[in-house]
CSV table of C-alpha atoms and ligand atoms in Angstrom, one decimal:
chain,number,residue,atom,x,y,z
K,1,UNK,CA,114.7,74.5,116.4
K,2,UNK,CA,117.6,75.3,114.1
K,3,UNK,CA,118.3,78.1,111.7
K,4,UNK,CA,118.8,76.9,108.3
K,5,UNK,CA,119.3,80.7,106.8
K,6,UNK,CA,118.1,84.1,107.7
K,7,UNK,CA,117.8,87.2,105.5
K,8,UNK,CA,116.6,90.8,105.5
K,9,UNK,CA,115.1,93.0,102.9
K,10,UNK,CA,113.2,96.3,102.6
K,11,UNK,CA,109.4,96.4,102.7
K,12,UNK,CA,106.9,99.0,102.8
K,13,UNK,CA,105.0,100.0,106.1
K,14,UNK,CA,101.3,101.0,106.3
K,15,UNK,CA,102.4,104.7,105.8
K,16,UNK,CA,104.3,104.1,102.7
K,17,UNK,CA,108.0,104.3,104.4
K,18,UNK,CA,110.3,101.6,104.0
K,19,UNK,CA,111.1,99.4,106.9
K,20,UNK,CA,112.8,96.1,107.4
K,21,UNK,CA,111.6,92.4,107.2
K,22,UNK,CA,113.7,89.6,108.4
K,23,UNK,CA,112.9,86.2,107.0
K,24,UNK,CA,114.3,82.9,109.1
K,25,UNK,CA,114.3,79.6,107.6
K,26,UNK,CA,114.0,76.5,109.7
K,27,UNK,CA,113.3,72.9,109.0
K,28,UNK,CA,109.7,73.5,109.3
K,29,UNK,CA,109.5,76.6,106.9
K,30,UNK,CA,109.8,80.4,106.7
K,31,UNK,CA,109.1,82.9,109.5
K,32,UNK,CA,108.8,86.6,109.2
K,33,UNK,CA,109.2,89.6,111.5
K,34,UNK,CA,108.9,93.3,110.6
K,35,UNK,CA,109.1,96.4,112.7
K,36,UNK,CA,107.0,99.5,112.9
K,37,UNK,CA,107.7,103.2,113.2
K,38,UNK,CA,106.4,106.3,114.7
K,39,UNK,CA,105.5,109.5,113.2
K,40,UNK,CA,105.6,111.3,116.5
K,41,UNK,CA,108.6,109.8,118.4
K,42,UNK,CA,110.1,110.4,121.9
K,43,UNK,CA,113.7,111.8,122.2
K,44,UNK,CA,114.2,108.6,124.3
K,45,UNK,CA,113.5,105.9,122.0
K,46,UNK,CA,116.2,104.2,119.8
K,47,UNK,CA,116.5,105.0,116.2
K,48,UNK,CA,115.2,102.5,113.9
K,49,UNK,CA,117.9,102.6,111.4
K,50,UNK,CA,120.9,104.4,113.0
K,51,UNK,CA,123.1,104.4,110.0
K,52,UNK,CA,120.1,104.6,107.3
K,53,UNK,CA,118.1,101.7,106.3
K,54,UNK,CA,120.1,100.7,103.2
K,55,UNK,CA,123.4,100.4,105.0
K,56,UNK,CA,121.8,98.5,108.0
K,57,UNK,CA,120.0,96.1,106.0
K,58,UNK,CA,123.3,95.2,104.1
K,59,UNK,CA,125.3,95.0,107.3
K,60,UNK,CA,122.8,93.0,109.0
K,61,UNK,CA,122.4,90.6,106.2
K,62,UNK,CA,126.3,89.9,106.7
K,63,UNK,CA,125.7,89.4,110.5
K,64,UNK,CA,122.5,87.0,109.8
K,65,UNK,CA,124.8,84.6,107.9
K,66,UNK,CA,126.4,83.9,111.4
K,67,UNK,CA,123.1,82.5,112.7
K,68,UNK,CA,123.2,79.5,110.3
K,69,UNK,CA,122.9,76.2,112.3
K,70,UNK,CA,122.1,78.1,115.6
K,71,UNK,CA,119.6,76.3,118.1
K,72,UNK,CA,116.9,78.0,119.8
K,73,UNK,CA,114.8,76.1,122.2
K,74,UNK,CA,113.4,78.6,124.5
K,75,UNK,CA,112.7,82.3,124.8
K,76,UNK,CA,115.6,82.9,126.9
K,77,UNK,CA,117.8,81.9,123.6
K,78,UNK,CA,116.1,84.8,122.0
K,79,UNK,CA,116.8,87.1,124.9
K,80,UNK,CA,120.4,86.0,125.1
K,81,UNK,CA,121.0,86.7,121.1
K,82,UNK,CA,119.5,90.2,121.7
K,83,UNK,CA,121.9,90.9,124.5
K,84,UNK,CA,124.9,90.0,122.5
K,85,UNK,CA,123.8,91.8,119.1
K,86,UNK,CA,126.2,94.6,118.0
K,87,UNK,CA,124.5,97.8,119.1
K,88,UNK,CA,124.4,99.1,115.5
K,89,UNK,CA,121.6,96.7,115.0
K,90,UNK,CA,119.4,97.5,118.0
K,91,UNK,CA,116.0,99.1,116.6
K,92,UNK,CA,114.5,97.9,113.5
K,93,UNK,CA,117.0,95.1,112.8
K,94,UNK,CA,117.0,93.6,116.0
K,95,UNK,CA,113.2,93.7,116.9
K,96,UNK,CA,112.2,92.2,113.2
K,97,UNK,CA,114.7,89.4,113.8
K,98,UNK,CA,113.1,88.6,117.3
K,99,UNK,CA,110.0,88.8,116.0
K,100,UNK,CA,110.7,86.1,113.3
K,101,UNK,CA,112.5,84.1,115.9
K,102,UNK,CA,109.3,84.2,118.1
K,103,UNK,CA,107.2,82.9,115.3
K,104,UNK,CA,109.6,80.0,114.5
K,105,UNK,CA,110.5,78.9,118.0
K,106,UNK,CA,106.4,79.0,118.8
K,107,UNK,CA,105.9,76.9,115.8
K,108,UNK,CA,108.5,74.4,116.7
K,109,UNK,CA,107.3,74.2,120.1
K,110,UNK,CA,103.8,73.7,119.0
K,111,UNK,CA,102.5,76.7,121.1
K,112,UNK,CA,100.9,80.2,120.5
K,113,UNK,CA,103.5,83.0,120.6
K,114,UNK,CA,101.8,84.7,123.4
K,115,UNK,CA,102.7,81.8,125.8
K,116,UNK,CA,106.4,82.4,125.2
K,117,UNK,CA,105.9,85.7,127.3
K,118,UNK,CA,103.4,84.5,130.0
K,119,UNK,CA,99.9,83.0,130.9
K,120,UNK,CA,96.9,84.1,128.8
K,121,UNK,CA,95.1,87.3,130.1
K,122,UNK,CA,92.1,89.3,128.9
K,123,UNK,CA,93.2,92.5,127.1
K,124,UNK,CA,90.6,95.1,125.7
K,125,UNK,CA,91.2,97.4,122.9
K,126,UNK,CA,91.6,101.1,123.1
K,127,UNK,CA,91.1,102.7,119.8
K,128,UNK,CA,91.5,105.9,117.9
K,129,UNK,CA,88.2,107.8,116.9
K,130,UNK,CA,89.5,111.2,115.6
K,131,UNK,CA,93.0,111.8,114.7
K,132,UNK,CA,95.1,115.2,114.9
K,133,UNK,CA,98.5,116.4,115.8
K,134,UNK,CA,101.6,115.3,113.4
K,135,UNK,CA,98.9,112.3,112.3
K,136,UNK,CA,97.0,114.7,110.3
K,137,UNK,CA,100.0,116.8,109.3
K,138,UNK,CA,99.2,119.4,111.9
K,139,UNK,CA,96.3,120.5,109.9
K,140,UNK,CA,93.5,119.2,112.1
K,141,UNK,CA,93.2,119.4,115.8
K,142,UNK,CA,96.4,119.6,118.2
K,143,UNK,CA,95.4,116.7,120.3
K,144,UNK,CA,96.8,113.6,118.7
K,145,UNK,CA,94.3,111.0,119.3
K,146,UNK,CA,90.7,111.0,120.9
K,147,UNK,CA,90.1,107.4,122.0
K,148,UNK,CA,87.6,105.2,123.5
K,149,UNK,CA,87.3,102.2,125.3
K,150,UNK,CA,85.5,100.1,127.7
K,151,UNK,CA,86.3,99.5,131.2
K,152,UNK,CA,85.1,96.2,131.8
K,153,UNK,CA,83.0,93.4,129.8
K,154,UNK,CA,84.5,90.7,127.7
K,155,UNK,CA,86.4,91.2,124.6
K,156,UNK,CA,83.6,90.7,122.2
K,157,UNK,CA,81.6,93.1,124.0
K,158,UNK,CA,84.3,95.6,124.3
K,159,UNK,CA,85.0,95.5,120.6
K,160,UNK,CA,81.5,95.9,119.7
K,161,UNK,CA,81.2,98.9,121.9
K,162,UNK,CA,84.1,100.8,120.4
K,163,UNK,CA,83.0,99.8,117.0
K,164,UNK,CA,79.7,101.2,117.5
K,165,UNK,CA,81.0,104.5,118.9
K,166,UNK,CA,83.2,104.6,115.5
K,167,UNK,CA,80.2,103.8,113.3
K,168,UNK,CA,77.8,106.5,115.4
K,169,UNK,CA,80.8,109.1,115.1
K,170,UNK,CA,80.8,108.6,111.2
K,171,UNK,CA,77.0,109.2,110.9
K,172,UNK,CA,77.3,112.5,113.3
K,173,UNK,CA,80.2,113.5,110.9
K,174,UNK,CA,78.3,112.7,107.8
K,175,UNK,CA,75.4,114.9,108.9
K,176,UNK,CA,77.1,118.0,110.3
K,177,UNK,CA,78.6,121.0,108.4
K,178,UNK,CA,82.0,120.3,109.6
K,179,UNK,CA,84.6,119.5,106.4
K,180,UNK,CA,84.5,115.7,106.6
K,181,UNK,CA,85.0,113.6,103.3
K,182,UNK,CA,85.2,110.3,104.9
K,183,UNK,CA,89.1,110.1,105.3
K,184,UNK,CA,91.1,108.4,108.1
K,185,UNK,CA,94.5,109.0,109.5
K,186,UNK,CA,97.3,106.4,109.7
K,187,UNK,CA,95.8,104.6,112.5
K,188,UNK,CA,92.1,104.9,111.5
K,189,UNK,CA,90.9,107.8,113.4
K,190,UNK,CA,88.5,110.3,111.4
K,191,UNK,CA,90.3,113.3,110.2
K,192,UNK,CA,88.1,116.5,110.4
K,193,UNK,CA,88.3,120.3,110.5
K,194,UNK,CA,87.2,120.3,114.2
K,195,UNK,CA,89.0,122.1,116.9
K,196,UNK,CA,90.2,120.3,119.9
K,197,UNK,CA,87.1,121.1,122.0
K,198,UNK,CA,84.5,120.4,119.4
K,199,UNK,CA,86.2,116.9,118.6
K,200,UNK,CA,86.0,115.9,122.2
K,201,UNK,CA,82.5,117.1,122.3
K,202,UNK,CA,81.5,115.1,119.3
K,203,UNK,CA,83.1,111.9,120.3
K,204,UNK,CA,81.3,112.4,123.6
K,205,UNK,CA,78.0,112.6,122.0
K,206,UNK,CA,78.8,109.4,119.9
K,207,UNK,CA,79.6,107.7,123.1
K,208,UNK,CA,76.4,108.9,124.8
K,209,UNK,CA,74.3,107.6,121.9
K,210,UNK,CA,75.8,103.9,122.1
K,211,UNK,CA,75.6,104.2,126.1
K,212,UNK,CA,72.0,105.0,125.5
K,213,UNK,CA,71.3,102.0,123.2
K,214,UNK,CA,73.5,99.5,124.9
K,215,UNK,CA,74.2,100.7,128.5
K,216,UNK,CA,77.8,99.5,128.0
K,217,UNK,CA,80.5,101.5,130.2
K,218,UNK,CA,82.2,103.1,127.3
K,219,UNK,CA,84.8,105.8,128.4
K,220,UNK,CA,86.6,108.5,126.6
K,221,UNK,CA,90.4,109.1,126.3
K,222,UNK,CA,93.1,111.2,124.7
K,223,UNK,CA,96.7,111.1,123.5
K,224,UNK,CA,97.6,114.7,123.8
K,225,UNK,CA,101.3,113.7,122.7
K,226,UNK,CA,102.2,117.4,124.1
K,227,UNK,CA,105.8,117.1,123.5
K,228,UNK,CA,104.8,117.7,119.7
K,229,UNK,CA,103.6,121.3,120.6
K,230,UNK,CA,105.8,122.3,123.5
K,231,UNK,CA,108.3,125.0,122.2
K,232,UNK,CA,110.3,127.1,124.4
K,233,UNK,CA,108.7,126.5,127.6
K,234,UNK,CA,105.1,126.8,126.3
K,235,UNK,CA,102.5,124.8,124.8
K,236,UNK,CA,101.6,126.2,121.3
K,237,UNK,CA,98.4,125.1,120.1
K,238,UNK,CA,97.3,125.8,116.5
K,239,UNK,CA,93.7,126.2,117.4
K,240,UNK,CA,92.5,127.8,120.7
K,241,UNK,CA,91.7,125.7,123.6
K,242,UNK,CA,89.4,127.2,126.3
K,243,UNK,CA,90.2,130.5,124.4
K,244,UNK,CA,94.1,130.3,124.6
K,245,UNK,CA,96.5,129.4,121.8
K,246,UNK,CA,99.7,129.6,124.1
K,247,UNK,CA,99.9,128.3,127.6
K,248,UNK,CA,102.5,128.0,130.1
K,249,UNK,CA,103.5,124.6,132.0
K,250,UNK,CA,101.0,125.5,135.0
K,251,UNK,CA,98.4,126.4,132.6
K,252,UNK,CA,98.6,123.1,130.9
K,253,UNK,CA,98.2,121.3,134.0
K,254,UNK,CA,94.9,123.2,134.8
K,255,UNK,CA,93.8,122.7,131.1
K,256,UNK,CA,94.4,119.1,131.4
K,257,UNK,CA,92.5,118.9,134.8
K,258,UNK,CA,89.6,120.8,133.4
K,259,UNK,CA,89.2,118.7,130.2
K,260,UNK,CA,89.4,115.8,132.6
K,261,UNK,CA,86.4,116.9,134.4
K,262,UNK,CA,84.3,118.2,131.7
K,263,UNK,CA,84.5,115.0,129.7
K,264,UNK,CA,85.2,112.7,132.4
K,265,UNK,CA,88.3,111.6,130.6
K,266,UNK,CA,89.2,107.8,131.7
K,267,UNK,CA,92.4,107.8,129.9
K,268,UNK,CA,95.1,110.6,129.6
K,269,UNK,CA,98.3,109.9,127.6
K,270,UNK,CA,101.1,112.4,127.4
K,271,UNK,CA,99.4,115.4,128.6
K,272,UNK,CA,102.6,117.4,129.2
K,273,UNK,CA,106.1,117.6,127.7
K,274,UNK,CA,108.2,114.2,127.9
K,275,UNK,CA,110.9,116.0,130.0
K,276,UNK,CA,108.6,117.3,132.6
K,277,UNK,CA,108.0,114.1,134.8
K,278,UNK,CA,106.9,116.2,137.8
K,279,UNK,CA,104.2,117.7,135.8
K,280,UNK,CA,102.7,114.3,135.0
K,281,UNK,CA,102.7,113.8,139.0
K,282,UNK,CA,100.7,117.2,139.4
K,283,UNK,CA,97.9,115.9,137.0
K,284,UNK,CA,97.9,112.4,138.7
K,285,UNK,CA,97.7,114.0,142.4
K,286,UNK,CA,94.2,115.3,141.3
K,287,UNK,CA,93.0,112.8,138.9
K,288,UNK,CA,90.7,110.0,138.7
K,289,UNK,CA,91.9,108.9,135.1
K,290,UNK,CA,94.8,106.7,134.0
K,291,UNK,CA,97.7,109.1,133.5
K,292,UNK,CA,99.6,107.2,131.0
K,293,UNK,CA,103.4,107.8,130.0
K,294,UNK,CA,104.3,107.1,126.4
K,295,UNK,CA,107.1,109.5,124.9
K,296,UNK,CA,108.1,110.3,128.6
K,297,UNK,CA,108.7,106.5,129.6
K,298,UNK,CA,109.8,105.1,126.1
K,299,UNK,CA,109.6,101.6,127.1
K,300,UNK,CA,112.8,102.3,129.1
K,301,UNK,CA,113.2,101.1,132.7
K,302,UNK,CA,115.5,104.0,133.7
K,303,UNK,CA,112.5,106.4,132.6
K,304,UNK,CA,110.2,104.4,134.3
K,305,UNK,CA,112.2,104.4,137.4
K,306,UNK,CA,112.5,108.2,137.3
K,307,UNK,CA,108.6,108.3,136.6
K,308,UNK,CA,107.8,106.2,139.7
K,309,UNK,CA,104.7,107.8,141.3
K,310,UNK,CA,104.1,110.2,138.8
K,311,UNK,CA,101.7,108.2,136.6
K,312,UNK,CA,99.6,105.2,137.1
K,313,UNK,CA,99.9,103.5,133.6
K,314,UNK,CA,102.3,103.2,130.7
K,315,UNK,CA,102.4,102.4,127.1
K,316,UNK,CA,104.7,99.3,126.0
K,317,UNK,CA,106.2,99.9,122.6
K,318,UNK,CA,108.6,97.3,121.6
K,319,UNK,CA,110.1,99.2,119.0
K,320,UNK,CA,111.1,102.1,121.2
K,321,UNK,CA,113.6,99.7,122.8
K,322,UNK,CA,114.4,97.4,119.9
K,323,UNK,CA,114.6,94.1,122.0
K,324,UNK,CA,112.2,91.7,123.8
K,325,UNK,CA,114.1,91.3,126.8
K,326,UNK,CA,114.1,95.0,127.4
K,327,UNK,CA,110.3,94.8,127.0
K,328,UNK,CA,110.0,92.1,129.4
K,329,UNK,CA,112.1,93.7,131.9
K,330,UNK,CA,110.2,97.0,131.3
K,331,UNK,CA,106.8,95.0,131.7
K,332,UNK,CA,108.2,93.6,135.0
K,333,UNK,CA,108.9,97.0,136.4
K,334,UNK,CA,105.8,98.4,135.7
K,335,UNK,CA,104.2,95.5,137.3
K,336,UNK,CA,106.3,96.0,140.4
K,337,UNK,CA,105.1,99.6,140.5
K,338,UNK,CA,101.4,98.6,140.1
K,339,UNK,CA,101.0,100.3,136.8
K,340,UNK,CA,98.4,99.5,134.2
K,341,UNK,CA,100.2,98.5,130.9
K,342,UNK,CA,99.0,99.4,127.4
K,343,UNK,CA,100.8,97.7,124.7
K,344,UNK,CA,100.7,99.7,121.7
K,345,UNK,CA,100.8,99.9,117.9
K,346,UNK,CA,102.7,102.7,115.9
K,347,UNK,CA,101.3,104.9,113.4
K,348,UNK,CA,103.5,103.3,110.7
K,349,UNK,CA,102.6,99.5,111.2
K,350,UNK,CA,103.4,96.3,109.4
K,351,UNK,CA,101.0,93.3,109.2
K,352,UNK,CA,102.7,91.5,111.8
K,353,UNK,CA,100.4,91.2,114.8
K,354,UNK,CA,102.9,90.2,117.5
K,355,UNK,CA,101.8,93.1,119.9
K,356,UNK,CA,98.4,91.2,120.3
K,357,UNK,CA,100.4,88.2,121.5
K,358,UNK,CA,102.6,90.3,123.7
K,359,UNK,CA,99.7,92.2,125.2
K,360,UNK,CA,98.1,88.9,126.3
K,361,UNK,CA,101.4,87.2,127.3
K,362,UNK,CA,102.5,90.0,129.6
K,363,UNK,CA,98.9,90.7,131.0
K,364,UNK,CA,98.5,94.2,129.6
K,365,UNK,CA,95.1,96.0,130.4
K,366,UNK,CA,94.8,97.2,127.2
K,367,UNK,CA,95.8,97.0,123.5
K,368,UNK,CA,96.1,100.3,122.0
K,369,UNK,CA,95.3,99.8,118.1
K,370,UNK,CA,93.1,101.3,115.5
K,371,UNK,CA,89.8,99.9,114.9
K,372,UNK,CA,90.0,100.6,111.1
K,373,UNK,CA,92.8,100.0,108.3
K,374,UNK,CA,93.9,96.3,107.7
K,375,UNK,CA,97.2,96.4,109.5
K,376,UNK,CA,95.4,97.4,112.7
K,377,UNK,CA,92.3,95.2,112.4
K,378,UNK,CA,94.7,92.3,112.0
K,379,UNK,CA,95.9,92.9,115.6
K,380,UNK,CA,92.2,93.1,116.7
K,381,UNK,CA,91.4,89.9,115.1
K,382,UNK,CA,94.5,88.3,116.6
K,383,UNK,CA,93.1,89.3,120.0
K,384,UNK,CA,89.8,87.6,119.1
K,385,UNK,CA,91.7,84.6,118.1
K,386,UNK,CA,93.3,84.3,121.6
K,387,UNK,CA,90.1,84.9,123.5
J,1,LIG,C1,101.5,107.4,120.1
J,1,LIG,C2,101.6,106.5,118.8
J,1,LIG,C3,100.7,105.6,118.4
J,1,LIG,P1,103.4,107.2,116.9
J,1,LIG,O1,102.0,108.3,120.2
J,1,LIG,O2,100.9,106.8,121.0
J,1,LIG,O3,99.5,106.0,118.6
J,1,LIG,O4,101.9,107.3,117.7
J,1,LIG,O5,103.5,105.9,116.6
J,1,LIG,O6,103.3,108.2,115.9
J,1,LIG,O7,104.2,107.5,118.1
J,2,LIG,MG1,101.4,108.6,122.5
């Protein structure tokens, strides 16, 4: 396929912040890509717009002119372009362009986008039930996300199970005395006045009710995003957890182990600060759960090398590195280390559902994505389309 024109403009993301959209024109039409953003970001991820969004879009538009008449025949051509892009564009601009090119290329090759990355694999969703941390402006619980997933079953069963827990939870919340006015956070998790412990208990109750009715294997998980409340060497909770508001590194490790046992947690993401790789290892050594790196690994191969043996799963978030060839290299390294991969949405998304294709093509175990809100459901629906 040959590029006739390419241009960038500012659009809104799902959290009412501006992001970039790149539109590529080929002989068969127009193809769009846009990049998400995170409210809770890692210090290791690339900046989305290093010199500010307006300046970057302006400069990127100048650069996009140079792509006129450029030919792309395989995914490697996109990877090559990414490798030669000026560093200043790595982030929102580069990723949006790559997404647009993936759609244009797969269209010209008459294949589904996922097959540019690998063979078709079964990917199940892991979805947020309750939101907290910065996703609820630090007004709710400290744990950023309480999640549920199924550990087996086909995609449709898995989605039904997750959805049933979400609806059961809503009923429990409606009928309780907790302050709940029906609202959801940016990722579709309900927002309540419950503290950390009460929140886990309530989601567990919803899970148990669904298991009773369906005997599905539904499991609880959490993303603590612990870096967000790690201050001066201590974890500082807004709400007491096991009776404490400030805990040391050692106490946090014990606390996480206790939560895993009490709630039979199957998935534990970022339970400690992103700089403390050793502490992930401490938790892993005594755990039956998936110990998942996100802020700590930041989709960077050097971070994953450093974390080898300290976790058994990692998130894959393309905008943490800003290019698909780096995502592919990260995914390959995760495979080499035998890690479970979880391709993930960001809190501020766009309607582009390419992460669903990526999860399927890269043979991820899960797609972490909300079960509510249009821009998330779109990604679940894309999984349905592919399976
Ligand atoms: C996370 C993500 C997605 P954010 O921490 O895992 O849930 O949130 O995009 O705000 O980093
Ligand atoms: Mg996370």
